[in-house]
Amino acid sequence: MSGFSSGDGRLQDLEAGPSKDNNDLNTNLDPDADTSDPFDIDQTKNATPQTLKRWRQAALVLNASRRFRYTLDLRKQEEKEQRKRMIRAHAQVIRAALLFKLAGEKGIVSGTPVTLPGAAGDFAVGLERLALMTRDHKLSALQQYGGVKGLSDLLKTNLETGIYGDEVDLLNRKTAFGSNTYPRKKGRSFWRFLWEAWQDLTLIILIVAASVSLGLGIKTEGLKEGWYDGGSIFLAVLLVIVVTATSDYRQSLQFQNLNEEKRNIQLEVVRGGRIVKVSIYDVVVGDVVPLKIGDQVPADGVLVNGHSLAIDESSMTGESKIVYKDKNEPFLMSGCKVADGVGTMLVTGVGINTEWGLLMASISEDTGEETPLQVRLNGVATFIGIVGLSVAVSVLVVLLARYFTGHTEDPDGTKQFIKGRTNFDDAFNDVVKIFTIAVTIVVVAVPEGLPLAVTLTLAYSMRKMMADKALVRRLSACETMGSATTICSDKTGTLTLNEMTVVEAFVGKKKINPPSDSSQLPASVVSLLNEGVAQNSTGNVFVPKDGGNIEISGSPTEKAILSWAVKLGMKFDIIRSDSKILHVFPFNSEKKRGGVALQGADSEVRIHWKGAAEIVLTSCSGYIDSNGCLQSINEDKEFFKAAIDEMAVNSLRCVALAYRLCEKEKVPTDEEGFNGWILPEDNLVLLAIVGIKDPCRPGVKDAVKICMDAGVKVRMVTGDNIQTAKAIALECGILSSAEDATEPTIIEGRVFRELSDKEREQIAKKITVMGRSSPSDKLLLVQALRKGGDVVAVTGDGTNDAPALHEADIGLSMGIQGTEVAKESSDIIILDDNFASVVKVVRWGRSVYANIQKFIQFQLTVNVAALVINVVAAISSGDVPLNSVQLLWVNLIMDTLGALALATEPPTDNLMHRSPVGRRFELPCSCQFPLCTLVFRTLIL
């Protein structure tokens, strides 16, 4: 037994900590939790520590510490959280203490930032001053260096083109300022796993019994014959320990590799005038890093420029507070997230010289967690453990009674115990053998392999899913995905290739064919279009000096429009230098548009808008025709709407470009005024409407069909025009025919959002396509579907998708286009952004359940057979046909080797022809044995 008894007779789990009284316990549990049965669970995503403790205390009856060794260590988790709070509160003290601790290994001087020989190197500013300025947010120190521009000169960085970025330059910077890595605590060694594996209480009792049996055997029968029983038990126990430790160690290595992959964030930096993607570990001091909504700040730094830049610093300060950054508050902390706006930062501190590096170096990341299936199987193991313990006690009582009443005989017919004649040593030896048999029955009866099999199967699935382009962030997502009944998928990039090109363009009422032929347009219109595209963009155009191919970076939509403008004759760098950006309204997924205010060389202030065509069109009062003349849009609005609809029917994404002049007196004159300035978005002049082609991914139609055949309904939730969404849905097979495309099967987000909660729940089941949806609409749909009993998987890539990803049973973020905020909120990252990979995840999830079914049937068959044979034999003959050594070998095979064999079986195609498991998992069992019925009833509670 791995616990102790409290005063009221209830058992407590040593790991979970002292048990609370009932009133206290109930007040700390989830309000929806049913405390009458701790294994009656409906939702384990983000379970509270109290709930986890409750599961442990309920699973205590036998071997709880051994059973939960595969999952989260609650004590260590609590210590980690306390350490985080301590670091946040006493960052400088912790810094000095940690540096002192690491001094021997790294050559660090106590109480100073990490330095390497020749700290300043070729640079005019040293690491100590940089670290002090950034850590203490000393604005005066930054001003002494001449502001950001002066600091960049000291760091040999061009704020426009970044660092040179060749191998020599990078090496010099890493030598002078360190690399963006931090010392990590080593994982547990194999010997540590061995130490933990043998500390199971029942195994310790067996070792003691084997020692006594070995000593008495050698004493009574001599060394040559007397070591058999005790030595055999020792060998069997040793094998159980080694195999258990080996499987645990392999899992640990697997989880470490997955964590390393999860931490290796790819981000964009400016080097040599071009935007390049690098690993977060390769960021160096002096790097210029563009930031946009959803990005993680990769290192400590100062703001170069930004517009409405808001940072979520809760990961460092512990407070859920958004901090706006400007020239008065320019310091950025590593590990924080960009909540809003855009900006550029200059890196001033990396790795251990940042608070985030210190935080990560001081804590170890635990990967264990309880999954729904593990929790239920722990309930089953507890139930069977009680049965096994009862059987073992019964066998012990029967054998002892028969022995001491003289009913037990040797093979030659002589009684083993005769009162007054049998000496103490012989009687003690016989009693030890009987006790060893009873303990061995307990070891065999308790199905420790159930939770182990789940962990093994999940670990195996996680590794294989990596090969299928899916990185699992939460262990339970593997099994939950097998229960999914509906998938709410994005369109762009998931169902489509996300390789966009402009294939149609309307300027005024004239369709430009081909769309990039500037000769069909007057110079004034081309100039305005180029200005709007170049300045109202987070993308970049790099023209190599040697005359190589032009490189265009940015989101797929930005790249498509920039490429179109380049073909029209746009000189990106010249236009950017000719006009000055006054204020930026970053693209907003709620409003579906973004804008920029700029002042040209002629001192005119123009505001350019770009966004969803029909939404921008509603704000337009005029348009420029193909001759460059301004026309009223009132009479021609229907023409433009028809043009947009026609493009949408052809599955094109429609984007409108518009602008307006702004009176100088309405433009703020200081930075404070700009921060509160809302760009005018009425009386716009329409410049152009472009249709962007984004073809469906190859194989996505087959993947959707597989889902449909498997009973998993695929729903498309997109921000695109309803007609575009319908066209893509028909092409992908989400809609079977155009006749099906009627409300509410296909619906707009605003219509769905205006319904009452009850109406939403009723209509959600019927929705197949939702167009022009905002992130809040997606969240409402997920909530409505979950209330209706669906197990919902959701794909998303934007920062605003985070609530829906968090709310869903399984959140699937995109590895290529997904923001860091979206990835942090998700359970699985789809590395290739492909819907076909989502289907593979469903397949692996179902494989988990299939493998567990096989293992439970195998284990229960062996368990029941061994228990029944021993009980019947003990009662009828006073002896057991399966001795301790044999039972231990059976335990080794069915608990550990059986789990390894059955839990690592790959999925078959037949799995996708079954109905989804849903929220309740029932194990089909062909046998009618009462124990199975009880076990399965326990399992599905």
Coordinates of N, CA and C in Angstrom, one line a residue, residues 613-703:
A613 N -13.5 42.9 -49.7 CA -14.1 43.8 -50.7 C -15.4 44.4 -50.3
E614 N -16.4 43.5 -50.0 CA -17.7 44.0 -49.7 C -17.8 44.9 -48.5
I615 N -16.9 44.7 -47.5 CA -16.9 45.6 -46.3 C -16.3 46.9 -46.6
V616 N -15.2 47.0 -47.4 CA -14.6 48.2 -47.7 C -15.5 49.0 -48.7
L617 N -16.2 48.3 -49.5 CA -17.2 48.9 -50.5 C -18.3 49.7 -49.8
T618 N -18.7 49.2 -48.6 CA -19.8 49.9 -47.9 C -19.4 51.2 -47.4
S619 N -18.0 51.4 -47.2 CA -17.5 52.7 -46.7 C -17.1 53.7 -47.8
C620 N -17.3 53.2 -49.1 CA -16.9 54.1 -50.2 C -18.0 55.0 -50.7
S621 N -17.7 56.2 -51.0 CA -18.6 57.1 -51.6 C -18.3 57.5 -53.0
G622 N -17.2 57.1 -53.5 CA -16.7 57.3 -54.9 C -15.7 56.3 -55.3
Y623 N -15.4 56.4 -56.6 CA -14.4 55.5 -57.1 C -13.6 56.2 -58.3
I624 N -12.4 55.8 -58.5 CA -11.6 56.3 -59.6 C -11.8 55.4 -60.8
D625 N -12.2 56.0 -61.9 CA -12.4 55.1 -63.1 C -11.1 54.9 -63.8
S626 N -11.1 54.1 -64.8 CA -9.9 53.7 -65.5 C -9.2 54.8 -66.2
N627 N -9.9 56.0 -66.3 CA -9.3 57.2 -66.9 C -8.7 58.1 -65.8
G628 N -8.8 57.7 -64.5 CA -8.3 58.5 -63.5 C -9.2 59.6 -62.9
C629 N -10.5 59.6 -63.3 CA -11.4 60.6 -62.9 C -12.3 60.0 -61.7
L630 N -12.6 60.9 -60.8 CA -13.4 60.6 -59.6 C -14.8 60.5 -60.0
Q631 N -15.5 59.4 -59.6 CA -16.9 59.2 -59.9 C -17.7 58.9 -58.7
S632 N -18.9 59.3 -58.6 CA -19.8 58.9 -57.5 C -20.1 57.4 -57.6
I633 N -20.1 56.7 -56.4 CA -20.3 55.3 -56.5 C -21.8 54.9 -56.3
N634 N -22.6 55.8 -56.0 CA -24.0 55.5 -55.6 C -24.7 54.7 -56.7
E635 N -24.6 55.1 -58.0 CA -25.3 54.4 -59.1 C -24.6 53.1 -59.5
D636 N -23.4 53.0 -59.2 CA -22.6 51.8 -59.7 C -22.3 50.8 -58.6
K637 N -22.8 51.0 -57.4 CA -22.5 50.1 -56.2 C -23.0 48.7 -56.6
E638 N -24.1 48.5 -57.3 CA -24.6 47.2 -57.6 C -23.7 46.5 -58.6
F639 N -23.1 47.3 -59.5 CA -22.1 46.7 -60.4 C -20.9 46.1 -59.7
F640 N -20.4 46.9 -58.7 CA -19.2 46.4 -57.9 C -19.6 45.1 -57.1
K641 N -20.8 45.2 -56.5 CA -21.3 44.0 -55.7 C -21.4 42.8 -56.6
A642 N -21.9 43.0 -57.8 CA -22.0 41.8 -58.8 C -20.7 41.3 -59.2
A643 N -19.7 42.3 -59.4 CA -18.3 41.8 -59.7 C -17.7 41.0 -58.6
I644 N -17.9 41.5 -57.3 CA -17.4 40.8 -56.2 C -18.0 39.4 -56.1
D645 N -19.3 39.3 -56.3 CA -20.0 38.0 -56.2 C -19.5 37.0 -57.3
E646 N -19.3 37.6 -58.5 CA -18.8 36.7 -59.6 C -17.5 36.2 -59.3
M647 N -16.6 37.0 -58.7 CA -15.2 36.5 -58.4 C -15.3 35.5 -57.3
A648 N -16.2 35.7 -56.3 CA -16.4 34.8 -55.1 C -16.9 33.5 -55.6
V649 N -17.9 33.5 -56.5 CA -18.4 32.2 -57.1 C -17.3 31.4 -57.7
N650 N -16.3 32.1 -58.3 CA -15.2 31.4 -58.9 C -14.1 31.1 -57.9
S651 N -14.5 31.1 -56.6 CA -13.6 30.8 -55.5 C -12.4 31.7 -55.3
L652 N -12.6 33.0 -55.7 CA -11.5 33.9 -55.5 C -11.7 34.7 -54.2
R653 N -10.6 35.0 -53.5 CA -10.7 35.9 -52.4 C -10.7 37.4 -52.9
C654 N -11.7 38.2 -52.5 CA -11.8 39.5 -53.0 C -11.3 40.5 -52.0
V655 N -10.3 41.3 -52.5 CA -9.7 42.4 -51.6 C -9.9 43.7 -52.3
A656 N -10.3 44.7 -51.5 CA -10.5 46.1 -52.1 C -9.4 47.0 -51.6
L657 N -9.0 47.9 -52.4 CA -8.0 49.0 -52.0 C -8.7 50.3 -52.2
A658 N -8.7 51.1 -51.1 CA -9.4 52.4 -51.2 C -8.5 53.4 -50.4
Y659 N -8.8 54.7 -50.6 CA -8.1 55.8 -49.9 C -9.0 57.0 -49.7
R660 N -8.5 57.9 -48.9 CA -9.2 59.2 -48.8 C -8.1 60.2 -48.3
L661 N -8.4 61.5 -48.6 CA -7.6 62.6 -48.1 C -8.0 62.9 -46.7
C662 N -7.1 63.5 -45.9 CA -7.5 63.9 -44.6 C -7.0 65.3 -44.3
E663 N -7.9 66.1 -43.8 CA -7.6 67.5 -43.5 C -6.5 67.6 -42.5
K664 N -5.5 68.5 -42.7 CA -4.3 68.6 -41.9 C -4.7 68.9 -40.4
E665 N -5.8 69.7 -40.3 CA -6.1 70.2 -38.9 C -6.7 69.0 -38.1
K666 N -7.1 67.9 -38.8 CA -7.6 66.8 -38.0 C -6.5 65.7 -37.7
V667 N -5.3 66.0 -38.2 CA -4.2 65.1 -37.9 C -3.5 65.5 -36.6
P668 N -3.4 64.6 -35.6 CA -2.7 64.9 -34.4 C -1.3 65.4 -34.6
T669 N -0.8 66.2 -33.7 CA 0.6 66.8 -33.9 C 1.6 66.2 -33.0
D670 N 1.2 65.4 -32.0 CA 2.2 64.7 -31.1 C 1.9 63.2 -31.0
E671 N 2.8 62.5 -30.4 CA 2.7 61.0 -30.3 C 1.5 60.6 -29.5
E672 N 1.3 61.4 -28.4 CA 0.2 61.0 -27.5 C -1.2 61.1 -28.3
G673 N -1.3 62.1 -29.1 CA -2.5 62.3 -29.9 C -2.6 61.2 -31.0
F674 N -1.5 60.7 -31.5 CA -1.6 59.6 -32.5 C -2.1 58.3 -31.9
N675 N -1.6 58.1 -30.6 CA -2.0 56.9 -29.9 C -3.5 56.7 -29.8
G676 N -4.2 57.8 -29.6 CA -5.7 57.8 -29.5 C -6.4 58.1 -30.7
W677 N -5.7 58.3 -31.9 CA -6.3 58.7 -33.1 C -7.0 57.5 -33.8
I678 N -8.2 57.6 -34.2 CA -8.9 56.5 -34.9 C -9.0 57.0 -36.4
L679 N -8.4 56.2 -37.2 CA -8.3 56.6 -38.7 C -9.7 56.7 -39.2
P680 N -10.0 57.8 -40.0 CA -11.3 57.9 -40.6 C -11.5 56.8 -41.6
E681 N -12.7 56.2 -41.6 CA -13.0 55.1 -42.5 C -14.3 55.3 -43.3
D682 N -14.7 56.5 -43.4 CA -15.9 56.8 -44.2 C -15.5 57.6 -45.4
N683 N -16.4 57.8 -46.4 CA -16.1 58.6 -47.5 C -14.8 58.2 -48.3
L684 N -14.7 56.9 -48.4 CA -13.5 56.4 -49.1 C -13.7 56.4 -50.6
V685 N -12.5 56.5 -51.3 CA -12.5 56.4 -52.7 C -12.0 55.0 -53.2
L686 N -12.8 54.3 -53.9 CA -12.3 52.9 -54.3 C -11.3 53.0 -55.4
L687 N -10.2 52.4 -55.2 CA -9.1 52.3 -56.2 C -9.2 51.1 -57.0
A688 N -9.3 49.9 -56.4 CA -9.3 48.7 -57.2 C -9.9 47.6 -56.3
I689 N -10.4 46.6 -57.0 CA -10.9 45.3 -56.4 C -10.1 44.2 -57.1
V690 N -9.4 43.4 -56.3 CA -8.6 42.3 -56.9 C -9.1 41.0 -56.4
G691 N -9.1 40.0 -57.3 CA -9.5 38.6 -57.0 C -8.3 37.7 -56.9
I692 N -8.1 37.1 -55.7 CA -6.9 36.3 -55.4 C -7.3 34.8 -55.5
K693 N -6.6 34.1 -56.3 CA -6.8 32.6 -56.4 C -6.0 31.9 -55.4
D694 N -6.7 31.0 -54.6 CA -6.0 30.1 -53.7 C -6.5 28.7 -53.9
P695 N -5.8 27.9 -54.7 CA -6.4 26.6 -55.1 C -6.5 25.6 -53.9
C696 N -7.4 24.7 -54.0 CA -7.5 23.7 -53.0 C -6.3 22.8 -53.0
R697 N -6.0 22.3 -51.8 CA -4.9 21.4 -51.6 C -5.2 20.0 -52.4
P698 N -4.2 19.5 -53.0 CA -4.4 18.1 -53.6 C -4.7 17.1 -52.4
G699 N -5.6 16.3 -52.6 CA -6.0 15.3 -51.7 C -6.9 15.7 -50.6
V700 N -7.3 17.0 -50.5 CA -8.2 17.4 -49.4 C -9.6 16.9 -49.6
K701 N -10.0 16.7 -50.9 CA -11.3 16.1 -51.1 C -11.4 14.7 -50.6
D702 N -10.3 13.9 -50.8 CA -10.3 12.5 -50.3 C -10.3 12.5 -48.8
A703 N -9.5 13.5 -48.2 CA -9.4 13.5 -46.7 C -10.8 13.9 -46.1

